[in-house]
Every structure is written in structure tokens, then in C-alpha cells.
Backbone as numpy.savetxt, mean C-alpha at the origin, in Angstrom:
# Nx Ny Nz CAx CAy CAz Cx Cy Cz
40.51 49.39 16.90 40.94 48.39 16.79 39.64 47.58 18.44
40.38 48.25 19.16 38.88 47.44 20.19 37.64 48.13 20.27
37.19 48.64 19.56 36.23 49.29 19.49 35.76 47.86 18.13
36.31 47.89 17.45 35.56 47.06 16.45 34.98 44.74 17.08
36.49 44.90 17.49 36.60 43.75 18.97 35.34 43.98 19.19
34.44 45.01 20.69 33.92 45.30 21.06 32.32 44.80 20.25
32.68 45.67 19.06 30.63 45.62 18.53 31.21 43.90 17.67
32.39 43.85 17.15 31.52 41.82 16.90 31.38 41.24 18.02
31.87 41.55 19.54 31.35 41.02 20.18 30.08 40.89 20.18
29.58 41.93 20.55 27.96 42.12 21.04 26.94 42.04 19.64
27.73 41.97 18.18 26.99 41.30 17.42 26.99 39.00 17.63
27.91 38.53 17.70 27.83 37.59 18.04 27.14 37.61 19.18
26.94 38.42 19.94 26.20 38.01 21.50 24.57 38.29 21.34
24.09 39.04 20.26 22.72 38.90 19.93 22.61 37.87 18.70
23.31 36.94 18.02 22.90 36.38 17.29 22.29 35.31 17.72
23.53 35.00 19.24 23.41 33.83 19.89 21.70 33.64 21.25
21.73 34.95 20.82 20.38 34.94 21.44 19.60 33.89 21.36
18.55 33.98 22.53 17.08 32.22 22.45 16.52 33.20 21.14
16.18 34.22 20.86 15.59 34.57 19.88 15.64 33.54 18.53
16.65 33.55 17.99 17.16 33.16 17.43 16.87 32.17 17.04
17.14 31.28 18.53 17.08 29.30 18.27 15.85 29.58 18.65
14.68 29.79 19.29 13.20 29.59 19.17 12.67 29.96 17.95
13.65 30.18 16.70 12.77 30.76 15.19 13.05 29.07 14.71
14.28 28.85 15.22 14.53 27.61 14.51 13.96 26.34 14.94
13.81 26.71 15.80 12.92 25.66 16.52 11.67 25.25 16.15
11.15 26.49 16.14 9.63 26.50 14.97 10.13 25.93 13.35
10.19 26.61 12.95 10.96 25.61 11.67 10.76 23.87 12.00
11.84 24.01 12.79 12.41 22.73 12.72 10.86 21.56 13.03
9.84 21.84 13.47 8.43 21.79 14.39 7.78 21.56 13.26
7.04 23.29 12.71 6.51 23.36 11.44 6.73 21.40 10.42
8.02 21.68 10.14 9.04 20.69 9.44 8.28 18.94 9.91
8.75 18.98 11.05 7.52 18.09 11.48 6.49 17.76 11.77
5.94 18.43 12.07 4.61 18.64 11.73 4.28 17.90 10.26
4.52 18.63 9.40 3.76 18.47 8.32 4.70 17.13 7.20
5.43 16.41 8.21 6.35 14.86 7.28 4.50 14.11 8.06
4.72 14.61 9.03 3.56 13.54 10.16 2.10 13.56 9.51
2.02 14.33 8.53 0.32 14.50 8.12 0.74 14.02 7.01
1.86 14.27 6.08 2.24 12.98 5.43 1.85 10.94 5.37
2.84 11.11 6.35 3.09 9.71 6.61 1.59 9.14 6.78
0.69 10.10 8.14 -0.44 10.27 7.61 -1.51 9.58 7.03
-1.27 10.25 5.18 -1.79 10.35 5.00 -1.89 9.33 3.71
-0.16 8.70 4.02 0.36 8.08 3.14 -0.72 6.35 3.87
-0.03 5.71 5.33 -1.00 5.37 5.95 -2.87 5.23 5.69
-3.16 6.52 5.40 -4.50 6.69 4.87 -4.70 5.50 3.61
-4.33 5.42 3.05 -4.28 5.12 0.90 -3.86 3.82 1.79
-3.07 3.59 1.80 -2.37 1.71 2.17 -3.48 1.23 2.93
-4.32 1.96 4.30 -5.79 1.00 4.88 -6.43 1.07 3.46
-7.04 1.82 3.02 -8.13 2.32 2.41 -7.80 1.15 1.15
-6.48 1.05 0.95 -6.02 -0.37 -0.61 -6.66 -1.38 0.05
-6.10 -1.04 1.36 -6.69 -2.62 1.99 -7.77 -3.59 1.83
-8.79 -2.35 2.21 -10.39 -2.06 2.94 -10.43 -2.66 1.53
-10.78 -2.26 0.67 -11.03 -2.29 -0.94 -10.62 -3.55 -1.33
-9.31 -3.88 -1.31 -9.29 -5.36 -2.37 -9.77 -6.59 -1.23
-9.92 -6.46 0.27 -9.92 -7.82 0.36 -11.39 -8.69 0.31
-12.59 -7.85 -0.13 -14.07 -8.32 -0.35 -12.91 -9.07 -1.48
-12.90 -8.25 -2.49 -11.63 -9.02 -4.08 -12.00 -10.49 -4.18
-10.11 -10.18 -3.04 -9.66 -11.84 -2.58 -10.30 -12.30 -1.98
-11.20 -12.48 -0.93 -12.31 -13.00 -0.55 -13.17 -14.23 -1.99
-13.61 -12.78 -2.68 -13.74 -13.44 -3.83 -13.58 -14.29 -4.50
-12.32 -14.35 -5.71 -11.52 -14.72 -5.62 -10.57 -15.96 -5.12
-10.58 -16.01 -3.97 -10.08 -17.71 -3.95 -11.24 -18.56 -3.73
-12.61 -18.23 -3.17 -13.08 -18.92 -3.21 -14.31 -19.16 -4.78
-13.64 -18.63 -5.31 -14.02 -18.89 -7.18 -13.15 -20.19 -7.34
-11.53 -19.46 -6.77 -10.55 -19.93 -8.13 -10.64 -22.07 -7.61
-10.82 -20.93 -5.72 -10.77 -22.74 -4.87 -12.38 -23.88 -6.09
-13.59 -23.55 -5.82 -14.94 -23.41 -6.90 -14.21 -24.60 -7.51
-13.30 -23.34 -8.81 -12.76 -24.00 -9.85 -12.35 -25.03 -10.02
-10.99 -25.65 -8.93 -10.39 -26.13 -9.27 -11.09 -27.56 -8.48
-12.15 -27.70 -7.35 -12.46 -28.76 -7.51 -13.44 -29.40 -7.46
-14.23 -28.55 -8.78 -15.16 -28.68 -9.72 -14.11 -29.83 -11.24
-12.80 -28.80 -11.76 -12.30 -29.43 -12.14 -11.25 -31.49 -11.40
-11.72 -31.00 -10.39 -10.95 -32.51 -9.67 -12.13 -33.16 -9.47
-13.18 -33.11 -9.64 -14.79 -34.34 -9.56 -14.39 -34.27 -11.16
-14.31 -33.90 -11.38 -13.66 -34.01 -13.41 -13.36 -35.21 -13.52
-12.13 -34.62 -13.06 -11.34 -36.12 -13.01 -11.59 -37.60 -12.25
-12.25 -36.80 -11.40 -12.86 -38.79 -10.43 -13.58 -38.80 -11.67
-14.46 -38.40 -12.66 -15.98 -38.97 -13.53 -15.10 -39.55 -14.52
-14.48 -39.18 -15.26 -13.30 -39.40 -16.01 -13.71 -41.76 -17.10
-13.90 -41.64 -15.41 -13.61 -43.87 -15.55 -14.88 -44.05 -15.87
-15.87 -43.35 -14.70 -16.90 -43.87 -14.41 -18.16 -42.63 -16.55
-17.91 -41.82 -15.77 -19.01 -41.09 -16.78 -17.97 -39.54 -17.70
-17.96 -40.08 -18.42 -16.51 -39.84 -19.49 -17.13 -38.84 -20.14
-18.59 -38.02 -20.46 -19.17 -37.03 -21.10 -19.11 -36.44 -20.04
-19.81 -36.12 -18.43 -19.75 -35.04 -18.35 -18.35 -35.63 -16.77
-17.20 -36.11 -16.89 -16.14 -35.56 -16.22 -16.03 -34.46 -17.78
-15.73 -34.98 -19.03 -14.42 -34.03 -19.17 -15.35 -32.98 -19.09
-16.84 -32.27 -18.97 -17.73 -31.17 -18.73 -17.06 -30.67 -17.74
-16.92 -31.37 -17.02 -16.74 -30.47 -15.70 -15.41 -30.14 -15.30
-14.21 -30.92 -16.20 -13.08 -30.58 -16.16 -12.84 -29.14 -17.04
-13.04 -29.24 -17.97 -13.55 -28.01 -19.03 -13.89 -26.21 -18.28
-15.35 -26.60 -17.80 -15.68 -25.51 -16.65 -15.05 -25.43 -15.58
-14.35 -26.33 -15.18 -13.60 -25.80 -13.27 -12.63 -25.61 -14.10
-11.76 -26.16 -14.64 -10.47 -25.69 -15.02 -10.46 -23.47 -15.91
-11.72 -23.72 -16.46 -12.43 -22.71 -16.80 -12.27 -21.63 -15.96
-13.58 -22.12 -14.64 -13.74 -21.10 -13.34 -12.61 -21.00 -12.45
-11.66 -21.96 -12.21 -10.42 -21.92 -11.59 -9.61 -20.21 -12.25
-9.29 -20.12 -13.63 -8.77 -19.42 -14.77 -9.52 -18.10 -13.79
-10.36 -18.17 -14.16 -10.93 -16.69 -13.74 -10.47 -16.58 -11.86
-11.10 -17.32 -11.06 -10.84 -16.93 -10.02 -9.57 -16.72 -9.51
-8.05 -16.97 -10.56 -7.24 -16.72 -10.37 -6.31 -15.37 -11.34
-7.62 -15.15 -11.86 -7.40 -13.77 -12.64 -7.71 -12.45 -11.42
-8.69 -12.81 -10.51 -9.86 -12.24 -9.37 -8.58 -11.86 -8.46
-7.78 -13.16 -7.83 -7.05 -13.12 -7.33 -6.06 -11.56 -7.75
-5.70 -11.71 -8.98 -4.43 -10.89 -9.32 -5.15 -9.54 -9.60
-5.70 -9.08 -9.71 -6.02 -8.20 -9.67 -6.62 -7.49 -8.34
-7.40 -8.30 -6.96 -7.43 -7.88 -5.81 -5.94 -7.38 -5.39
-4.20 -8.39 -5.55 -3.54 -7.67 -5.13 -2.83 -6.74 -6.05
-3.18 -6.28 -7.26 -2.92 -4.98 -7.89 -3.35 -3.60 -7.01
-4.13 -4.61 -6.62 -4.98 -2.61 -5.73 -4.36 -3.27 -4.46
-3.12 -4.21 -3.61 -2.69 -4.03 -2.23 -0.95 -3.14 -2.78
-0.61 -3.55 -3.55 0.58 -3.49 -3.89 0.51 -2.25 -4.18
1.72 -1.33 -3.35 2.17 -0.03 -3.38 2.33 1.03 -4.68
2.55 0.27 -5.51 2.46 1.35 -7.28 4.27 2.25 -6.78
3.88 2.93 -7.95 4.40 4.20 -7.70 4.57 4.77 -6.80
5.13 5.57 -6.07 5.07 6.55 -4.96 3.91 7.88 -5.56
3.23 8.50 -4.58 2.26 9.44 -5.09 3.58 10.65 -5.06
3.47 11.62 -6.40 3.92 12.73 -5.97 3.37 13.61 -4.43
4.72 14.05 -4.63 4.52 15.01 -3.09 3.95 16.35 -3.06
3.24 16.86 -2.18 2.46 18.28 -2.53 3.83 18.95 -1.69
């Protein structure tokens, strides 16, 4: 009985040895390193999406603003120049809608969307 207790004590001491704890620390360090690499890749993807959509958003804002400005001018000209005013209303409205569509497409690039599959 004493031999069994002594053997159990020796085995317990061996399993508590620092060699085993270093292995566990190495595993947790590796998983932390992998998580940081994944996070860095996701951050790069978000930055790339923002960079690619920046020009499209600026273009959309410019086109929409120009279109709606022409619409307002056309509305002002309806009283004095009805034919020109009406034409400007249609052209400005269509241009404003095109600018808004460009904006929506730019915002789609910014959105995160569904998460990328993990490797």
C-alpha cells in the first residue's frame, strides 16, 4: 500500500513538472499568435474596402449634388423659361438618381457583409 502511494506521489510530481507547463504555454502562445494573424488579415481587408470605396463615394456625392442642383435650377426657370426649366428638371432628376445609385454601390463595398470563412 505504501509502495502504491509512493508511486502515485512520484507520478503526480512528474506531471506537475515545469516541462509540461511549458508545453501548455507554447500551445496558448501559438493560438494567440494565430488569432493575431487572423485579426491582422481582417483589418487589412476592411482597410482595402474603405480605400476602394472612397473614390466611388466621392464621385457619387458629386454627381448627386450636381443633379439635384440642376433640378433646383430647372424648377426656378419654370416660370420664365418653361421649356428649358422642364428639360433641366428631367435631366437633373435623372443625374441625381444616378449619383445616388453610385453612392449605394460605394456603401456596399464598405459594409462588412458575411464573415469570411476561417482557415
